[in-house]
Structure formats: structure tokens, C-alpha cells
Coordinates of C-alpha atoms in Angstrom, one line a residue:
M1 CA 33.0 86.8 -12.7
I2 CA 34.2 84.2 -10.2
K3 CA 32.1 83.8 -7.3
F4 CA 33.1 82.2 -4.0
V5 CA 30.1 80.7 -1.5
Y6 CA 31.0 80.6 2.3
L7 CA 28.8 78.7 4.6
V8 CA 29.7 79.6 8.1
K9 CA 29.1 78.1 11.5
R10 CA 29.1 80.5 14.3
A11 CA 31.8 80.6 17.4
E12 CA 30.3 78.5 20.2
H13 CA 31.0 81.7 22.8
L14 CA 28.0 83.4 20.9
T15 CA 24.4 82.9 20.6
F16 CA 22.8 83.5 16.8
E17 CA 21.4 86.6 17.2
E18 CA 25.1 87.7 18.6
F19 CA 26.7 86.3 15.7
V20 CA 24.4 88.1 12.9
T21 CA 24.6 91.3 15.0
Y22 CA 28.3 90.9 14.8
H23 CA 28.5 90.0 11.6
R24 CA 26.1 92.4 10.0
E25 CA 27.4 95.7 12.2
R26 CA 31.3 94.6 12.9
H27 CA 32.6 92.5 10.5
A28 CA 30.7 93.6 7.2
P29 CA 31.7 97.3 7.7
L30 CA 35.5 96.0 8.7
F31 CA 35.3 94.2 5.7
K32 CA 34.1 97.2 3.3
S33 CA 36.3 99.7 5.1
I34 CA 39.6 98.6 3.7
P35 CA 40.6 100.0 0.4
E36 CA 40.7 96.3 -1.2
A37 CA 37.4 95.9 -1.2
A38 CA 36.3 98.8 -3.3
K39 CA 39.2 98.0 -5.6
Y40 CA 39.3 94.2 -5.9
V41 CA 35.7 92.8 -4.7
R42 CA 32.5 93.0 -7.1
R43 CA 29.8 91.9 -4.6
Y44 CA 30.2 91.3 -1.0
T45 CA 26.8 89.6 0.3
V46 CA 26.0 88.0 4.0
S47 CA 22.7 86.1 4.3
H48 CA 21.5 84.3 7.7
P49 CA 19.2 81.9 8.0
V50 CA 15.2 82.8 9.2
P51 CA 12.6 80.9 10.7
A52 CA 10.5 78.5 8.1
E53 CA 9.1 75.9 10.0
Q54 CA 8.3 73.9 6.8
Y55 CA 11.9 73.6 6.3
P56 CA 14.9 71.8 8.2
A57 CA 16.7 73.3 10.3
P58 CA 19.9 74.8 8.3
G59 CA 23.5 73.5 9.3
W60 CA 24.9 76.6 9.0
D61 CA 24.8 80.4 10.4
A62 CA 25.3 82.3 7.4
V63 CA 26.3 82.1 4.1
V64 CA 28.6 84.7 3.1
E65 CA 29.3 85.5 -1.1
I66 CA 32.3 87.2 -2.5
C67 CA 32.5 88.0 -6.1
F68 CA 35.7 88.6 -8.0
D69 CA 36.4 89.7 -11.6
S70 CA 39.5 87.5 -11.7
W71 CA 41.8 85.3 -9.7
A72 CA 44.3 87.8 -9.8
D73 CA 41.9 89.9 -7.9
H74 CA 41.2 87.6 -5.7
D75 CA 44.7 86.5 -4.9
A76 CA 45.5 90.6 -4.7
F77 CA 42.6 90.7 -2.0
F78 CA 43.3 88.2 0.4
T79 CA 46.9 88.6 0.4
S80 CA 46.7 92.3 0.9
E81 CA 48.2 93.7 4.2
N82 CA 44.9 95.1 5.0
Y83 CA 43.3 92.0 4.8
R84 CA 45.4 90.2 6.6
T85 CA 46.0 92.5 9.4
V86 CA 42.6 94.2 9.8
V87 CA 40.0 92.1 8.4
Q88 CA 41.3 88.2 8.7
P89 CA 42.1 88.4 12.3
D90 CA 38.9 89.5 13.0
E91 CA 37.3 86.3 11.5
S92 CA 38.1 84.1 14.2
T93 CA 36.2 86.1 16.8
F94 CA 32.7 85.2 15.7
F95 CA 33.3 82.2 13.2
V96 CA 34.9 78.9 13.1
H97 CA 37.6 78.5 10.2
A98 CA 37.7 74.8 10.3
D99 CA 34.0 74.4 10.0
I100 CA 33.7 76.8 6.5
S101 CA 32.6 74.9 3.6
V102 CA 33.3 77.2 0.1
M103 CA 32.3 76.4 -3.1
V104 CA 34.0 78.4 -6.1
T105 CA 31.6 79.2 -8.8
E106 CA 31.2 81.1 -12.0
E107 CA 27.7 82.7 -11.6
R108 CA 25.3 83.1 -14.2
V109 CA 22.3 84.7 -13.9
I110 CA 19.4 83.6 -15.1
I111 CA 16.5 86.1 -14.2

């Protein structure tokens, strides 16, 4: 499985709470709504920081993980008409593309 881990910063016009609400209640369902998500995506998770006084403040507002069985599935999803016209335009309403960091991994479950 190929796993993409995105570190995301919210758009400046949103509070953290507005960002989390939009991400969970608007964007994630929109992502899931396109047929290509069911066909090509094996796992899609969104994680947002919680208060943890013993740790430094995070530099990101979300961690997004998207998993595919293959590069071909990745390409088919991200070049699909539905992704490009439905999901992708929504992204810029709540996060900053220029501030995303991404790591491509091959996930190995240990426990």
C-alpha cells in the first residue's frame, strides 16, 4: 500500500475550530462522495491536534493520510474529473496549498 501523509495549515481567515469543523463536516464528506474515492482510495483519515501541555505546540493544523493500492490508483484518483472539479476546488477554501508538506511512504503495520 502507498500512503501519502500531508501536513496541512489552515487558511488564515479561519480559526482553528472553524478549520476543524469545515474539514470534518464539509470537505471529508465531499471527498468521500465522489465515486473514485470508493474505487481507488483504501484509507482516508484526518487528524487534528488536541491540547497536550507537555508537548510543544504543533506547527500544523491537520494530518491527512490517503492510501492507495498502487501508483496507478493514485494517478486515476487525482486526475479524475470528479476530483479536479468537485474536491480540489474546495481545498483552497480552508487550507493553504503552499504550506503543505507531504511524505510518501509504504506503510508497514507493526502492531
